[in-house]
mmCIF file of C-alpha atoms and ligand atoms in Angstrom:
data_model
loop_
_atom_site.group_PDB
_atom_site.id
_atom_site.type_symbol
_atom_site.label_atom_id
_atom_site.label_comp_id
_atom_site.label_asym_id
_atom_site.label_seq_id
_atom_site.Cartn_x
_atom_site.Cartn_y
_atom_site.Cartn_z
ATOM 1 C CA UNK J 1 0.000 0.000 0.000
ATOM 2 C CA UNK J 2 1.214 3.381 -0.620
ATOM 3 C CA UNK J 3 1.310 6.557 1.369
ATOM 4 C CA UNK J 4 1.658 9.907 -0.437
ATOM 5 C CA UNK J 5 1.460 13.834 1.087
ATOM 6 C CA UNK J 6 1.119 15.382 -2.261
ATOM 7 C CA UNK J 7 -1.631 16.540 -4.725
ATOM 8 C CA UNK J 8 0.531 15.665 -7.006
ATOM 9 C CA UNK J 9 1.583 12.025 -6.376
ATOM 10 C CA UNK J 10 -2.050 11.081 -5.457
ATOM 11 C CA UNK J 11 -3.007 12.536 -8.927
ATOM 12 C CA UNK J 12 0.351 10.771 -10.452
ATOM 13 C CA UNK J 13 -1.358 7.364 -9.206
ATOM 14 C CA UNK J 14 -5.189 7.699 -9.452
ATOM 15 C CA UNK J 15 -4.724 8.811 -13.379
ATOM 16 C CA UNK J 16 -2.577 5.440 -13.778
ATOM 17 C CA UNK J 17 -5.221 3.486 -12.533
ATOM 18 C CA UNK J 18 -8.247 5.425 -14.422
ATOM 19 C CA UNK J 19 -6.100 4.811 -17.794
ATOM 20 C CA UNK J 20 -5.955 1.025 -16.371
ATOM 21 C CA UNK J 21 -9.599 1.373 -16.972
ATOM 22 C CA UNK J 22 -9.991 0.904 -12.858
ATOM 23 C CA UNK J 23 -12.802 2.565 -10.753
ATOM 24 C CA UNK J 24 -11.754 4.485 -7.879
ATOM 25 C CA UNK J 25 -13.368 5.095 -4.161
ATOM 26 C CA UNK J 26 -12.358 7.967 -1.891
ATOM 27 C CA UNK J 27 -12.722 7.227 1.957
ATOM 28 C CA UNK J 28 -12.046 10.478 3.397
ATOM 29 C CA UNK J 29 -11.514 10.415 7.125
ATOM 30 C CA UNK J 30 -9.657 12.153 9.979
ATOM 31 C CA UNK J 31 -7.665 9.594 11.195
ATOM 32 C CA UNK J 32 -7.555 7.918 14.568
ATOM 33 C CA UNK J 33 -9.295 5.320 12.513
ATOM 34 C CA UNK J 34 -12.127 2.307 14.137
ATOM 35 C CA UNK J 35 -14.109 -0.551 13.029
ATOM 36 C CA UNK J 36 -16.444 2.419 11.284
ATOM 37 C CA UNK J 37 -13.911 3.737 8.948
ATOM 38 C CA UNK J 38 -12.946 -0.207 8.446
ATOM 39 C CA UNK J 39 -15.697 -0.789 6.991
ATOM 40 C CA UNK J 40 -16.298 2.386 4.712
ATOM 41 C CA UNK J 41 -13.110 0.887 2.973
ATOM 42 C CA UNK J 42 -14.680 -2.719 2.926
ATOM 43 C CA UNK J 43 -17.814 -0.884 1.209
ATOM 44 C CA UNK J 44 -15.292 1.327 -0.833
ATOM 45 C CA UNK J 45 -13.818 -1.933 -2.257
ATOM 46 C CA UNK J 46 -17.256 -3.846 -2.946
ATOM 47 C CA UNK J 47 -17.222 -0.800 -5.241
ATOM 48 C CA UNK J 48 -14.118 0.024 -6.847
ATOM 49 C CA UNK J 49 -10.571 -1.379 -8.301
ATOM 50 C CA UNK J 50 -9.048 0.707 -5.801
ATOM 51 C CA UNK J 51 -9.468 2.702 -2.583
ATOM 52 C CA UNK J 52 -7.363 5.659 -1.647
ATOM 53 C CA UNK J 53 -7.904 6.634 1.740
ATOM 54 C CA UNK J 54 -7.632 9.759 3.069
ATOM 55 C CA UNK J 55 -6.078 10.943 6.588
ATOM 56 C CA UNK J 56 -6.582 14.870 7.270
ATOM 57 C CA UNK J 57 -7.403 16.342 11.020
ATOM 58 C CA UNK J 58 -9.202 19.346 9.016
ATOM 59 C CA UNK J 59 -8.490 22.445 10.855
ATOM 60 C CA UNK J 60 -10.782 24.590 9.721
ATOM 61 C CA UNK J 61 -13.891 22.821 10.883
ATOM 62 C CA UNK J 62 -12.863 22.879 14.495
ATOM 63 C CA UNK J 63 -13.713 26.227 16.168
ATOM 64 C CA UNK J 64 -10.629 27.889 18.228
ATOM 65 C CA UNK J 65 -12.516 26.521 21.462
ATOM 66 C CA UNK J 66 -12.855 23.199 19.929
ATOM 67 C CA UNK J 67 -11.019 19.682 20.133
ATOM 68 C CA UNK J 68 -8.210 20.473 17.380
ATOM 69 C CA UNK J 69 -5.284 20.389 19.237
ATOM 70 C CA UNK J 70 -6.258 16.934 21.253
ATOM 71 C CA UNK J 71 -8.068 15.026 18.463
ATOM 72 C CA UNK J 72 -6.593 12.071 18.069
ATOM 73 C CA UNK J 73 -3.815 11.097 15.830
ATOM 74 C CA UNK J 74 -2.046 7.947 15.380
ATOM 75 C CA UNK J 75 -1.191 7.786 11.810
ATOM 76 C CA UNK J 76 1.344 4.619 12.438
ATOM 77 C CA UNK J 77 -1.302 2.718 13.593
ATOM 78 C CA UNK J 78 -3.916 4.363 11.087
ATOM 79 C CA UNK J 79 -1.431 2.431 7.937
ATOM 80 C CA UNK J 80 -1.476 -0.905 9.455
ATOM 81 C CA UNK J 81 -4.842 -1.096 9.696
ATOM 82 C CA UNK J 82 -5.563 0.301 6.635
ATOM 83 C CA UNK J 83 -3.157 -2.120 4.954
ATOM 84 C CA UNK J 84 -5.053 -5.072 6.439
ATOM 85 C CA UNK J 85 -8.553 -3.755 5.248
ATOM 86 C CA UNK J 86 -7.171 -3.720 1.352
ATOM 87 C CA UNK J 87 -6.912 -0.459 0.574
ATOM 88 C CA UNK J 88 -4.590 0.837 -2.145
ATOM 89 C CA UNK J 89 -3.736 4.122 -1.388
ATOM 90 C CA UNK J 90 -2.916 6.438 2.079
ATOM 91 C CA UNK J 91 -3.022 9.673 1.021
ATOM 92 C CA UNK J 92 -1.748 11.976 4.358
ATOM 93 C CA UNK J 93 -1.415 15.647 3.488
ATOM 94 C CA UNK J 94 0.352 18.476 5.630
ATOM 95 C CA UNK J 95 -2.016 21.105 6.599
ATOM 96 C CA UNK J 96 -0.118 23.253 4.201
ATOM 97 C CA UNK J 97 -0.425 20.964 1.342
ATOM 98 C CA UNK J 98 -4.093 21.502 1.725
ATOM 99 C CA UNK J 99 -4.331 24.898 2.847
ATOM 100 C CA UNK J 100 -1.019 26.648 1.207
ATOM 101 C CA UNK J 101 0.042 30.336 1.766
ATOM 102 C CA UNK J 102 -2.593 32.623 0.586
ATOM 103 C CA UNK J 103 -5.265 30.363 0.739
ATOM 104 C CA UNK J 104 -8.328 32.466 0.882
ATOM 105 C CA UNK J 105 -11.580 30.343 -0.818
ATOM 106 C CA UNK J 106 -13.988 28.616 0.980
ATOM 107 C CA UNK J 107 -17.468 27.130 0.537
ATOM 108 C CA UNK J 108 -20.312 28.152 2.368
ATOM 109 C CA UNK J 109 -23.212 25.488 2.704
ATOM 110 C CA UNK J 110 -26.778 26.679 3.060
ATOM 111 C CA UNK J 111 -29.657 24.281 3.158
ATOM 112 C CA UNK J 112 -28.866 21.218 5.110
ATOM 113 C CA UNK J 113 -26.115 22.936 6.784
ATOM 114 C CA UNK J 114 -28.146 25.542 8.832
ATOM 115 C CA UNK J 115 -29.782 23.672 11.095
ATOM 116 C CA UNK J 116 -29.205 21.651 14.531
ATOM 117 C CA UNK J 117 -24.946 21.029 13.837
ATOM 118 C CA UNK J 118 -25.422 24.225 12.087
ATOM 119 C CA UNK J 119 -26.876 26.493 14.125
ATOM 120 C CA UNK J 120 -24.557 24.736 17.615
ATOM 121 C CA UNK J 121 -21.018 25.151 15.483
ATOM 122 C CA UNK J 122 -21.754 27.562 12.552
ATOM 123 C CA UNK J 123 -18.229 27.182 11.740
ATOM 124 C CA UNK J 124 -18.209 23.670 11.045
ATOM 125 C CA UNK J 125 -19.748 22.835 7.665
ATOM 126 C CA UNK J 126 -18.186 25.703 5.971
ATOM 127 C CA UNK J 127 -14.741 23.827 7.102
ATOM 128 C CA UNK J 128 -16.226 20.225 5.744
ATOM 129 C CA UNK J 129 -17.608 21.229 2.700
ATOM 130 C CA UNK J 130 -14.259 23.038 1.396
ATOM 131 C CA UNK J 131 -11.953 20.413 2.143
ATOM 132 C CA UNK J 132 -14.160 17.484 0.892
ATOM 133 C CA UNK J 133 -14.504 19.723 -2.198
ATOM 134 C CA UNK J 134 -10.611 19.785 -2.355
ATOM 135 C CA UNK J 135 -10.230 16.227 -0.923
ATOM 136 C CA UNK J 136 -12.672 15.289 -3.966
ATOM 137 C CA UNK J 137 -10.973 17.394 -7.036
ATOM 138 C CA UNK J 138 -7.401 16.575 -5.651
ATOM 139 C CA UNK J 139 -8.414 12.779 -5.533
ATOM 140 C CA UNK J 140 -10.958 12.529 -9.105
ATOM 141 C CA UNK J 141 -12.629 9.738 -7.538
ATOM 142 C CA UNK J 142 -15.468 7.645 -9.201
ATOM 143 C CA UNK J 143 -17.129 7.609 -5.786
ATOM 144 C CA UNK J 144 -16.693 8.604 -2.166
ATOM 145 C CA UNK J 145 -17.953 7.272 0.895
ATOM 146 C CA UNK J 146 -19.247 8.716 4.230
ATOM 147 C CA UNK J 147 -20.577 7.470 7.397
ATOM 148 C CA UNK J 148 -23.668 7.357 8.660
ATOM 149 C CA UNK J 149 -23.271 8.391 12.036
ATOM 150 C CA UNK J 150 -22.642 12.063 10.816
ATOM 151 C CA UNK J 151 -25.410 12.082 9.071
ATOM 152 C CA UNK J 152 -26.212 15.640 8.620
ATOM 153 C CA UNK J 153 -22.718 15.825 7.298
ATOM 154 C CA UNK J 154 -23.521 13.435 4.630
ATOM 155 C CA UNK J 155 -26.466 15.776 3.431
ATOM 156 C CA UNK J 156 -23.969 18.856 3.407
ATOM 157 C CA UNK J 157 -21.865 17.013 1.178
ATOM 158 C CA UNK J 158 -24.732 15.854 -1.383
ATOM 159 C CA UNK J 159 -26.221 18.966 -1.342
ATOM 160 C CA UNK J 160 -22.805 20.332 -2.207
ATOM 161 C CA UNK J 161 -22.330 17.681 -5.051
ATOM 162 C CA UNK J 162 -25.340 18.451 -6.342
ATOM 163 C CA UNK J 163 -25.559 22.164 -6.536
ATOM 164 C CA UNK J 164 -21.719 22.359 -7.958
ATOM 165 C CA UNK J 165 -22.050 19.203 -10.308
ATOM 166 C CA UNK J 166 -18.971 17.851 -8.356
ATOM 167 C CA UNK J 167 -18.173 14.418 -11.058
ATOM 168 C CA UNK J 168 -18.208 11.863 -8.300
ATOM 169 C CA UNK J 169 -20.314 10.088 -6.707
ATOM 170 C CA UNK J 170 -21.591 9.925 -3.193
ATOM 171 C CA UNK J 171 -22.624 6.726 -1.023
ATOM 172 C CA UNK J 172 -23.349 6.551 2.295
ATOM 173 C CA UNK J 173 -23.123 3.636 4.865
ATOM 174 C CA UNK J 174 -24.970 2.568 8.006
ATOM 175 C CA UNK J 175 -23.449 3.408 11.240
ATOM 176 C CA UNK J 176 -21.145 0.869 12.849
ATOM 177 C CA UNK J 177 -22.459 0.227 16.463
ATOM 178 C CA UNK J 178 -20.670 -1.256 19.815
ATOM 179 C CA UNK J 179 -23.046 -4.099 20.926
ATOM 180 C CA UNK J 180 -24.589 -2.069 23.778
ATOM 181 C CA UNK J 181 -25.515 0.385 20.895
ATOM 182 C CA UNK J 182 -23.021 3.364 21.437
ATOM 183 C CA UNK J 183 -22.172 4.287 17.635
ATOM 184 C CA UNK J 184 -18.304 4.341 16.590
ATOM 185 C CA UNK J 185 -16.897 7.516 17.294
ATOM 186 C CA UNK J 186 -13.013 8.561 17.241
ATOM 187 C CA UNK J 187 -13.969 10.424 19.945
ATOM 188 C CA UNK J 188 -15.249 7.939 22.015
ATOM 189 C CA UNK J 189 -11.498 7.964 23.069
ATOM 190 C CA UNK J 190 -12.205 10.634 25.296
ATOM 191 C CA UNK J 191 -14.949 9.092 27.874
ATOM 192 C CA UNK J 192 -14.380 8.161 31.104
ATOM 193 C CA UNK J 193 -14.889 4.892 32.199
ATOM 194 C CA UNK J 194 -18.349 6.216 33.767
ATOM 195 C CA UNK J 195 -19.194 8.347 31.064
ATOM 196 C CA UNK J 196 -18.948 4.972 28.600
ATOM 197 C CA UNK J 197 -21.181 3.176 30.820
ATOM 198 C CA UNK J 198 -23.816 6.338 30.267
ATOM 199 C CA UNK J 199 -23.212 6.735 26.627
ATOM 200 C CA UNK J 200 -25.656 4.067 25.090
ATOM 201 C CA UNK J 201 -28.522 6.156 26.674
ATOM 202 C CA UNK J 202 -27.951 8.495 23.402
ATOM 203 C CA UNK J 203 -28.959 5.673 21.115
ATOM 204 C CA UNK J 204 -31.714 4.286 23.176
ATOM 205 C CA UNK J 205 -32.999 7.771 23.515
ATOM 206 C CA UNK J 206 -33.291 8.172 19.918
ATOM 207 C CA UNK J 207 -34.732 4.723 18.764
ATOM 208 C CA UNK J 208 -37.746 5.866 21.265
ATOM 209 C CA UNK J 209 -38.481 9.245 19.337
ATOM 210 C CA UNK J 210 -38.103 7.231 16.263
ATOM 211 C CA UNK J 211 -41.099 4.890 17.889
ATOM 212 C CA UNK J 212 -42.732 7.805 18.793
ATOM 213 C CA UNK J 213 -41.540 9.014 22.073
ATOM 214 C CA UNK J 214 -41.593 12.815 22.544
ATOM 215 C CA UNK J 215 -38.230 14.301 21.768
ATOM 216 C CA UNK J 216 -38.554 16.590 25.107
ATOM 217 C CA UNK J 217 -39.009 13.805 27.480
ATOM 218 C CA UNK J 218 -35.759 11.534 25.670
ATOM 219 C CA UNK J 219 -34.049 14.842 26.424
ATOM 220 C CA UNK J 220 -34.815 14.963 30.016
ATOM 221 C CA UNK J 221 -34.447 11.232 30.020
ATOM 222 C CA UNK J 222 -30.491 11.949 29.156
ATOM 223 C CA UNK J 223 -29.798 14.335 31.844
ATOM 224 C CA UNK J 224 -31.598 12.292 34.386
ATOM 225 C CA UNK J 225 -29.031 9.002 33.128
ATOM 226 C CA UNK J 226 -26.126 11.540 33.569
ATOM 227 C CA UNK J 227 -25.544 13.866 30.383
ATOM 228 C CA UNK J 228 -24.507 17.496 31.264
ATOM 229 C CA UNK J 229 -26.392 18.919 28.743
ATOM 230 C CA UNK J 230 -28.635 18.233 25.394
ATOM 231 C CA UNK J 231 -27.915 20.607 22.440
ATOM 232 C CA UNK J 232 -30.880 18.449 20.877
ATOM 233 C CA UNK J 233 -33.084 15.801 19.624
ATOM 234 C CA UNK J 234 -34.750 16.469 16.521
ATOM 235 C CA UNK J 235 -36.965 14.825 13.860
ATOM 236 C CA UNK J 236 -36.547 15.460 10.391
ATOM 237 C CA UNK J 237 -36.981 14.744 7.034
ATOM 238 C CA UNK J 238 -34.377 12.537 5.907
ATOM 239 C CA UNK J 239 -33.716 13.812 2.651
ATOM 240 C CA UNK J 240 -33.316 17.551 3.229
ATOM 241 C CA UNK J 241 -33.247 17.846 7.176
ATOM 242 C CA UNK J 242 -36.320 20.002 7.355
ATOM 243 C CA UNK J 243 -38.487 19.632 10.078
ATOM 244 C CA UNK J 244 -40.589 16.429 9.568
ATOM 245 C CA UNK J 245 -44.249 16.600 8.731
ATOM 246 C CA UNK J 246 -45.951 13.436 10.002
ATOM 247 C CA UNK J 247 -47.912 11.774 7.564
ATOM 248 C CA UNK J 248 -46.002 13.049 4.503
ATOM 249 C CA UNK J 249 -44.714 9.430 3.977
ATOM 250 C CA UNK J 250 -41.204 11.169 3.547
ATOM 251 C CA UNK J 251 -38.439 8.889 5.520
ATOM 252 C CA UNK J 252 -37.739 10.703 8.869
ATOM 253 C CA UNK J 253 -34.300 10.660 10.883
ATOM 254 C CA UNK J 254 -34.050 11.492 14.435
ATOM 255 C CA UNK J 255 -30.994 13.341 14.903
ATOM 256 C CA UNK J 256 -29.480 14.347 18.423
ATOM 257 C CA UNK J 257 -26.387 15.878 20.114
ATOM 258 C CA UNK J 258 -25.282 15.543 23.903
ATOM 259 C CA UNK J 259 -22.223 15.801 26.021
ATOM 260 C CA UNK J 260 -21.178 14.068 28.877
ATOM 261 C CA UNK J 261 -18.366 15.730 30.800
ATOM 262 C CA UNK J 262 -16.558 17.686 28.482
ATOM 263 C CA UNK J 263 -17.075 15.117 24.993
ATOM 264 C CA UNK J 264 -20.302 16.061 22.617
ATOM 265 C CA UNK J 265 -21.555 12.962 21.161
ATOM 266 C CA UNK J 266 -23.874 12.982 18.443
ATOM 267 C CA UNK J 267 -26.054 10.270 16.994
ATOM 268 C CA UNK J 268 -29.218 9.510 14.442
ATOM 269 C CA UNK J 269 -31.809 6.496 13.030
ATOM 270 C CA UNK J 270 -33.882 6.588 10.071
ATOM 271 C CA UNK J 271 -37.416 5.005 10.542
HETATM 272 O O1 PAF S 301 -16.143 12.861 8.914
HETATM 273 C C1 PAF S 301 -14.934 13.208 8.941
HETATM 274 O O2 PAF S 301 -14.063 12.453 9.372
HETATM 275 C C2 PAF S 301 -14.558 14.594 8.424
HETATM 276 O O3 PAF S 301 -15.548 15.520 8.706
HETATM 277 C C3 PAF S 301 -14.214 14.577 6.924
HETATM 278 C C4 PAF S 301 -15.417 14.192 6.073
HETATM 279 C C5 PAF S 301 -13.064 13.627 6.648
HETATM 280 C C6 PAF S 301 -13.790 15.993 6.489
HETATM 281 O O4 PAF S 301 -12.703 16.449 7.217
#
C-alpha cells in the first residue's frame, strides 16, 4: 500500500489506474481510525478497483474553542490497519499541502447545513464542505464514501455535489455500532470509564423518538441518566433535514447531540 502527502503524487497514481480502466473510491476520514472507517473501505472496495484513503485532522472545521489540538492522531497505527482492510492508497497531506500560503476560498453550505450542527457550530460545515470539495478534485474519484453516524454531514456534502455538479459520486453507509448500541466515534477515546457506561442512553434515547416518544421527554431522560447537557433531539426529514411533517410518507431521521463531561456525542436512526 502506498502513502503519499502530495496533490501531485495522489493525482500521479489515481490517473494510472483510471487509464488502467480501474474505478476508484475515496474514503475520506480524519484519522484515529475504528471498526467504522474499516468498513467504509470494505464498502469502498465492494465498489471500486481501488481505494485511496484519506487521513486529514481538518483544521478549519474545528472552532478555536474546539477539540483540534487533542483530536486524536495515530497515523502509524492508522497504515497498518488500513493495509489489512485492502486499501490501495494512504493519502496523508500536511495542513499546508491543503491549505497553502494565501489560501483564501472557501465554501459556504446553506440548506442542510443551517440547522441543529449548524446552528450549535456555525463554523463547522463551511470547514467540511471546502476540504471534501478539495479532498474530492485533488483525488478525481469515481465515488466517495461517508458514514452514517454524521449524518447531517452526509447531506452537506450531497447537497454540495449536487448544486456544484462535483463528477463523483456519493454513497453513504450505516453506522457501525458497539453491541450495547453506542455508535463508533473517534472520539469515544475521550470518555471516562463512567461516562462509557452512560453513553448508550444516546442511542436508546433516539430509537424511542423514532417509535414515537416525545423528543422533550428523551431529552430529560439523558440528563436524568447523567448527560450534562442536550444541544438536541430532533426529527426530520431525511432527505433535506427540514423539520418532519408526520404523515407526509417522507423517511424521517431522528438526529441528536449531547455531552457528557466535556465530549459532545452525536447520533441519528432513520425510521
Ligand atoms: O467525517 C470526517 O471524518 C470529516 O468531517 C471529513 C469528512 C473527513 C472531512 O474532514
Amino acid at each position: 500500500m502506498e502513502i503519499v502527502r502530495t496533490i501531485s503524487h495522489l493525482r500521479h497514481a489515481v490517473g494510472q489506474w483510471r487509464a488502467a480502466g480501474d474505478r476508484v473510491a475515496l474514503v475520506p476520514t480524519m484519522g484515529a481510525l475504528h471498526a467504522g472507517h474499516i468498513g467504509l473501505v470494505g464498502a469502498a472496495l465492494s465498489m471500486a478497483d481501488k481505494v485511496v484513503v484519506s487521513i486529514f485532522v481538518n483544521p478549519t472545521q474545528f472552532a478555536p474553542h474546539e477539540d483540534l489540538d487533542r483530536y486524536p492522531r495515530d497515523e502509524a497505527g492508522d497504515v497498518g490497519k488500513l493495509a489489512g482492510a485492502g486499501a490501495h492508497l494512504v493519502w496523508a497531506p500536511a495542513v499546508s499541502e491543503i491549505y497553502p500560503d494565501g489560501f483564501a476560498t472557501r465554501i459556504v453550505p446553506e440548506g442542510a447545513a443551517l440547522p441543529l450542527e449548524g446552528a450549535f457550530r456555525p463554523h463547522h460545515f463551511g470547514g467540511v464542505a471546502t476540504v471534501v470539495c478539495k479532498l474530492i478534485l485533488s483525488a478525481l474519484p469515481d465515488v466517495a464514501l461517508f458514514g452514517e453516524k454524521d449524518f447531517q454531514q452526509l447531506a452537506v456534502i450531497r447537497q454540495m455535489v449536487r448544486d456544484l455538479a462535483l463528477p463523483v459520486a456519493i454513497q453513504g453507509v450505516p453506522t457501525v455500532r458497539e453491541d450495547d448500541g453506542l455508535a463508533l466515534s473517534s472520539r469515544n477515546a475521550y470518555l471516562s470509564e463512567n461516562d462509557r457506561y452512560i453513553a448508550p442512553m444516546l442511542y436508546k434515547a433516539i430509537s424511542e423518538v423514532a417509535r414515537g416518544r416525545d423528543p422533550r421527554e428523551a431529552a430529560e431522560a439523558l440528563i436524568a441518566a447523567g448527560f450534562a447537557r442536550v444541544d438536541y433531539i430532533d426529527v426530520r426529514d431525511a432527505e433535506t433535514l427540514a423539520p418532519f411533517v408526520p404523515g407526509s410518507g417522507r423517511p424521517g431521521r431522528v438526529l441528536a447531540a449531547a455531552w457528557l463531561g466535556k465530549t459532545r456525542l452525536i447520533d441519528n436512526v432513520g425510521f
